Amino acid sequence: AIEAARAGDAGRGFAVVADEVRKLAEKTMNATQEVDQVIASIQNGAKANIDGMDRAVAAVDEAISLADNSGDALKKIVELVEDVADQVRNIATGTEEQSSASEQVNRSVEDINRIAGETADVMEQSAKAISELASQAGELQSLIVELKNTK
């Protein structure tokens, strides 16, 4: 633009071209800045995506670890449930055995009650017989006393 002004009228065309080149340079500079901003934005977005992916990978790793821990805990629970089931079966078997033994004890008690009843009946009959013997002994003694007095 300075050289065009020195050239006078002949430099006017050159001044127009120089002005257009200057405007074009400004536009190029602005476009370059915009491209730079777009690239920076893309880079920031890519970095954010990478950070997000890293967090997602960490979360997946943690979820896998938690799933493994859950699986181990479930295995332990299953083992404990199986142990409890075995104990319940053992208790049920013991209860059946106790029930059988209780039935045998009940039958024995019934037998003892029956024998005791029979013994009581026999004792009652024995008491009657002894009472009769005592009565007969009293009569016999009375007869002996009478016989001694009549002699």
PDB file of C-alpha atoms in Angstrom:
ATOM      1  CA  ALA A   1       0.000   0.000   0.000  1.00  0.00           C
ATOM      2  CA  ILE A   2       2.914   2.361   0.748  1.00  0.00           C
ATOM      3  CA  GLU A   3       4.616   1.601  -2.576  1.00  0.00           C
ATOM      4  CA  ALA A   4       1.323   2.047  -4.398  1.00  0.00           C
ATOM      5  CA  ALA A   5       0.906   5.506  -2.838  1.00  0.00           C
ATOM      6  CA  ARG A   6       4.397   6.515  -4.042  1.00  0.00           C
ATOM      7  CA  ALA A   7       3.631   5.326  -7.524  1.00  0.00           C
ATOM      8  CA  GLY A   8       0.697   7.707  -7.721  1.00  0.00           C
ATOM      9  CA  ASP A   9      -2.082   7.033 -10.191  1.00  0.00           C
ATOM     10  CA  ALA A  10      -0.273   4.117 -11.708  1.00  0.00           C
ATOM     11  CA  GLY A  11      -0.049   2.477  -8.338  1.00  0.00           C
ATOM     12  CA  ARG A  12      -3.774   2.670  -7.650  1.00  0.00           C
ATOM     13  CA  GLY A  13      -4.498  -0.733  -9.191  1.00  0.00           C
ATOM     14  CA  PHE A  14      -1.608  -2.130  -7.266  1.00  0.00           C
ATOM     15  CA  ALA A  15      -3.045  -0.541  -4.049  1.00  0.00           C
ATOM     16  CA  VAL A  16      -6.407  -2.257  -4.675  1.00  0.00           C
ATOM     17  CA  VAL A  17      -4.653  -5.602  -5.142  1.00  0.00           C
ATOM     18  CA  ALA A  18      -2.484  -4.962  -2.084  1.00  0.00           C
ATOM     19  CA  ASP A  19      -5.615  -4.103  -0.056  1.00  0.00           C
ATOM     20  CA  GLU A  20      -7.330  -7.289  -1.238  1.00  0.00           C
ATOM     21  CA  VAL A  21      -4.212  -9.307  -0.376  1.00  0.00           C
ATOM     22  CA  ARG A  22      -4.183  -7.681   3.073  1.00  0.00           C
ATOM     23  CA  LYS A  23      -7.897  -8.500   3.555  1.00  0.00           C
ATOM     24  CA  LEU A  24      -7.281 -12.021   2.307  1.00  0.00           C
ATOM     25  CA  ALA A  25      -4.359 -12.339   4.717  1.00  0.00           C
ATOM     26  CA  GLU A  26      -6.582 -11.150   7.572  1.00  0.00           C
ATOM     27  CA  LYS A  27      -9.282 -13.628   6.561  1.00  0.00           C
ATOM     28  CA  THR A  28      -6.668 -16.389   6.327  1.00  0.00           C
ATOM     29  CA  MET A  29      -5.364 -15.409   9.752  1.00  0.00           C
ATOM     30  CA  ASN A  30      -8.916 -15.448  11.175  1.00  0.00           C
ATOM     31  CA  ALA A  31      -9.669 -18.768   9.489  1.00  0.00           C
ATOM     32  CA  THR A  32      -6.388 -20.163  10.821  1.00  0.00           C
ATOM     33  CA  GLN A  33      -7.365 -19.042  14.322  1.00  0.00           C
ATOM     34  CA  GLU A  34     -10.812 -20.634  13.907  1.00  0.00           C
ATOM     35  CA  VAL A  35      -9.225 -23.862  12.645  1.00  0.00           C
ATOM     36  CA  ASP A  36      -6.826 -23.703  15.598  1.00  0.00           C
ATOM     37  CA  GLN A  37      -9.792 -23.280  17.950  1.00  0.00           C
ATOM     38  CA  VAL A  38     -11.682 -26.141  16.267  1.00  0.00           C
ATOM     39  CA  ILE A  39      -8.592 -28.371  16.512  1.00  0.00           C
ATOM     40  CA  ALA A  40      -8.170 -27.405  20.173  1.00  0.00           C
ATOM     41  CA  SER A  41     -11.858 -28.157  20.776  1.00  0.00           C
ATOM     42  CA  ILE A  42     -11.537 -31.523  19.004  1.00  0.00           C
ATOM     43  CA  GLN A  43      -8.405 -32.288  21.026  1.00  0.00           C
ATOM     44  CA  ASN A  44     -10.217 -31.350  24.254  1.00  0.00           C
ATOM     45  CA  GLY A  45     -13.191 -33.503  23.240  1.00  0.00           C
ATOM     46  CA  ALA A  46     -10.876 -36.396  22.384  1.00  0.00           C
ATOM     47  CA  LYS A  47      -9.090 -35.974  25.708  1.00  0.00           C
ATOM     48  CA  ALA A  48     -12.443 -35.917  27.516  1.00  0.00           C
ATOM     49  CA  ASN A  49     -13.492 -39.059  25.608  1.00  0.00           C
ATOM     50  CA  ILE A  50     -10.212 -40.758  26.531  1.00  0.00           C
ATOM     51  CA  ASP A  51     -10.686 -39.763  30.176  1.00  0.00           C
ATOM     52  CA  GLY A  52     -14.260 -41.056  30.018  1.00  0.00           C
ATOM     53  CA  MET A  53     -13.077 -44.324  28.483  1.00  0.00           C
ATOM     54  CA  ASP A  54     -10.404 -44.650  31.192  1.00  0.00           C
ATOM     55  CA  ARG A  55     -13.076 -44.122  33.858  1.00  0.00           C
ATOM     56  CA  ALA A  56     -15.354 -46.603  32.086  1.00  0.00           C
ATOM     57  CA  VAL A  57     -12.528 -49.172  31.947  1.00  0.00           C
ATOM     58  CA  ALA A  58     -11.835 -48.599  35.663  1.00  0.00           C
ATOM     59  CA  ALA A  59     -15.548 -48.966  36.422  1.00  0.00           C
ATOM     60  CA  VAL A  60     -15.728 -52.170  34.388  1.00  0.00           C
ATOM     61  CA  ASP A  61     -12.646 -53.517  36.189  1.00  0.00           C
ATOM     62  CA  GLU A  62     -14.246 -52.667  39.537  1.00  0.00           C
ATOM     63  CA  ALA A  63     -17.530 -54.271  38.437  1.00  0.00           C
ATOM     64  CA  ILE A  64     -15.638 -57.413  37.418  1.00  0.00           C
ATOM     65  CA  SER A  65     -13.878 -57.465  40.783  1.00  0.00           C
ATOM     66  CA  LEU A  66     -17.185 -56.994  42.592  1.00  0.00           C
ATOM     67  CA  ALA A  67     -18.778 -59.732  40.474  1.00  0.00           C
ATOM     68  CA  ASP A  68     -15.902 -62.072  41.361  1.00  0.00           C
ATOM     69  CA  ASN A  69     -16.342 -61.205  45.046  1.00  0.00           C
ATOM     70  CA  SER A  70     -20.093 -61.767  44.734  1.00  0.00           C
ATOM     71  CA  GLY A  71     -19.456 -65.133  43.092  1.00  0.00           C
ATOM     72  CA  ASP A  72     -17.112 -66.141  45.913  1.00  0.00           C
ATOM     73  CA  ALA A  73     -19.657 -64.987  48.499  1.00  0.00           C
ATOM     74  CA  LEU A  74     -22.416 -66.962  46.746  1.00  0.00           C
ATOM     75  CA  LYS A  75     -20.209 -70.078  46.712  1.00  0.00           C
ATOM     76  CA  LYS A  76     -19.662 -69.684  50.455  1.00  0.00           C
ATOM     77  CA  ILE A  77     -23.398 -69.191  50.990  1.00  0.00           C
ATOM     78  CA  VAL A  78     -24.149 -72.345  48.982  1.00  0.00           C
ATOM     79  CA  GLU A  79     -21.600 -74.285  51.057  1.00  0.00           C
ATOM     80  CA  LEU A  80     -23.148 -72.976  54.278  1.00  0.00           C
ATOM     81  CA  VAL A  81     -26.651 -73.848  53.061  1.00  0.00           C
ATOM     82  CA  GLU A  82     -25.472 -77.369  52.212  1.00  0.00           C
ATOM     83  CA  ASP A  83     -23.927 -77.696  55.679  1.00  0.00           C
ATOM     84  CA  VAL A  84     -27.159 -76.474  57.283  1.00  0.00           C
ATOM     85  CA  ALA A  85     -29.160 -78.922  55.147  1.00  0.00           C
ATOM     86  CA  ASP A  86     -26.899 -81.765  56.331  1.00  0.00           C
ATOM     87  CA  GLN A  87     -27.378 -80.674  59.932  1.00  0.00           C
ATOM     88  CA  VAL A  88     -31.160 -80.493  59.455  1.00  0.00           C
ATOM     89  CA  ARG A  89     -31.123 -84.008  57.980  1.00  0.00           C
ATOM     90  CA  ASN A  90     -29.065 -85.226  60.950  1.00  0.00           C
ATOM     91  CA  ILE A  91     -31.490 -83.565  63.355  1.00  0.00           C
ATOM     92  CA  ALA A  92     -34.430 -85.145  61.525  1.00  0.00           C
ATOM     93  CA  THR A  93     -32.766 -88.563  61.751  1.00  0.00           C
ATOM     94  CA  GLY A  94     -32.072 -88.038  65.454  1.00  0.00           C
ATOM     95  CA  THR A  95     -35.647 -86.937  66.016  1.00  0.00           C
ATOM     96  CA  GLU A  96     -36.965 -90.057  64.279  1.00  0.00           C
ATOM     97  CA  GLU A  97     -34.702 -92.212  66.429  1.00  0.00           C
ATOM     98  CA  GLN A  98     -35.871 -90.419  69.570  1.00  0.00           C
ATOM     99  CA  SER A  99     -39.470 -90.830  68.486  1.00  0.00           C
ATOM    100  CA  SER A 100     -38.921 -94.561  68.008  1.00  0.00           C
ATOM    101  CA  ALA A 101     -37.222 -94.814  71.403  1.00  0.00           C
ATOM    102  CA  SER A 102     -40.087 -92.850  72.989  1.00  0.00           C
ATOM    103  CA  GLU A 103     -42.603 -95.282  71.497  1.00  0.00           C
ATOM    104  CA  GLN A 104     -40.631 -98.182  72.956  1.00  0.00           C
ATOM    105  CA  VAL A 105     -40.524 -96.458  76.350  1.00  0.00           C
ATOM    106  CA  ASN A 106     -44.295 -95.844  76.143  1.00  0.00           C
ATOM    107  CA  ARG A 107     -44.907 -99.525  75.356  1.00  0.00           C
ATOM    108  CA  SER A 108     -42.655-100.517  78.281  1.00  0.00           C
ATOM    109  CA  VAL A 109     -44.503 -98.146  80.621  1.00  0.00           C
ATOM    110  CA  GLU A 110     -47.816 -99.615  79.455  1.00  0.00           C
ATOM    111  CA  ASP A 111     -46.466-103.124  80.106  1.00  0.00           C
ATOM    112  CA  ILE A 112     -45.275-102.033  83.572  1.00  0.00           C
ATOM    113  CA  ASN A 113     -48.710-100.497  84.289  1.00  0.00           C
ATOM    114  CA  ARG A 114     -50.424-103.689  83.182  1.00  0.00           C
ATOM    115  CA  ILE A 115     -48.077-105.838  85.307  1.00  0.00           C
ATOM    116  CA  ALA A 116     -48.548-103.472  88.265  1.00  0.00           C
ATOM    117  CA  GLY A 117     -52.322-103.783  87.872  1.00  0.00           C
ATOM    118  CA  GLU A 118     -52.068-107.558  87.743  1.00  0.00           C
ATOM    119  CA  THR A 119     -49.768-107.519  90.775  1.00  0.00           C
ATOM    120  CA  ALA A 120     -52.224-105.312  92.639  1.00  0.00           C
ATOM    121  CA  ASP A 121     -55.040-107.784  91.832  1.00  0.00           C
ATOM    122  CA  VAL A 122     -52.899-110.699  93.039  1.00  0.00           C
ATOM    123  CA  MET A 123     -51.953-108.774  96.188  1.00  0.00           C
ATOM    124  CA  GLU A 124     -55.621-108.067  96.849  1.00  0.00           C
ATOM    125  CA  GLN A 125     -56.458-111.731  96.446  1.00  0.00           C
ATOM    126  CA  SER A 126     -53.503-112.612  98.708  1.00  0.00           C
ATOM    127  CA  ALA A 127     -54.750-110.128 101.306  1.00  0.00           C
ATOM    128  CA  LYS A 128     -58.201-111.739 101.206  1.00  0.00           C
ATOM    129  CA  ALA A 129     -56.641-115.180 101.512  1.00  0.00           C
ATOM    130  CA  ILE A 130     -54.494-114.052 104.463  1.00  0.00           C
ATOM    131  CA  SER A 131     -57.523-112.459 106.038  1.00  0.00           C
ATOM    132  CA  GLU A 132     -59.445-115.722 105.650  1.00  0.00           C
ATOM    133  CA  LEU A 133     -56.486-117.656 107.058  1.00  0.00           C
ATOM    134  CA  ALA A 134     -56.313-115.252 109.994  1.00  0.00           C
ATOM    135  CA  SER A 135     -60.034-115.718 110.569  1.00  0.00           C
ATOM    136  CA  GLN A 136     -59.695-119.499 110.344  1.00  0.00           C
ATOM    137  CA  ALA A 137     -56.670-119.364 112.663  1.00  0.00           C
ATOM    138  CA  GLY A 138     -58.786-117.393 115.159  1.00  0.00           C
ATOM    139  CA  GLU A 139     -61.551-119.980 114.913  1.00  0.00           C
ATOM    140  CA  LEU A 140     -59.014-122.780 115.263  1.00  0.00           C
ATOM    141  CA  GLN A 141     -57.568-121.133 118.353  1.00  0.00           C
ATOM    142  CA  SER A 142     -61.059-120.775 119.799  1.00  0.00           C
ATOM    143  CA  LEU A 143     -61.683-124.461 119.166  1.00  0.00           C
ATOM    144  CA  ILE A 144     -58.360-125.372 120.797  1.00  0.00           C
ATOM    145  CA  VAL A 145     -59.237-123.287 123.850  1.00  0.00           C
ATOM    146  CA  GLU A 146     -62.654-124.993 124.034  1.00  0.00           C
ATOM    147  CA  LEU A 147     -61.118-128.405 123.658  1.00  0.00           C
ATOM    148  CA  LYS A 148     -58.651-127.689 126.466  1.00  0.00           C
ATOM    149  CA  ASN A 149     -61.439-126.500 128.724  1.00  0.00           C
ATOM    150  CA  THR A 150     -63.561-129.562 128.046  1.00  0.00           C
ATOM    151  CA  LYS A 151     -60.893-131.979 129.030  1.00  0.00           C
TER     152      LYS A 151
END
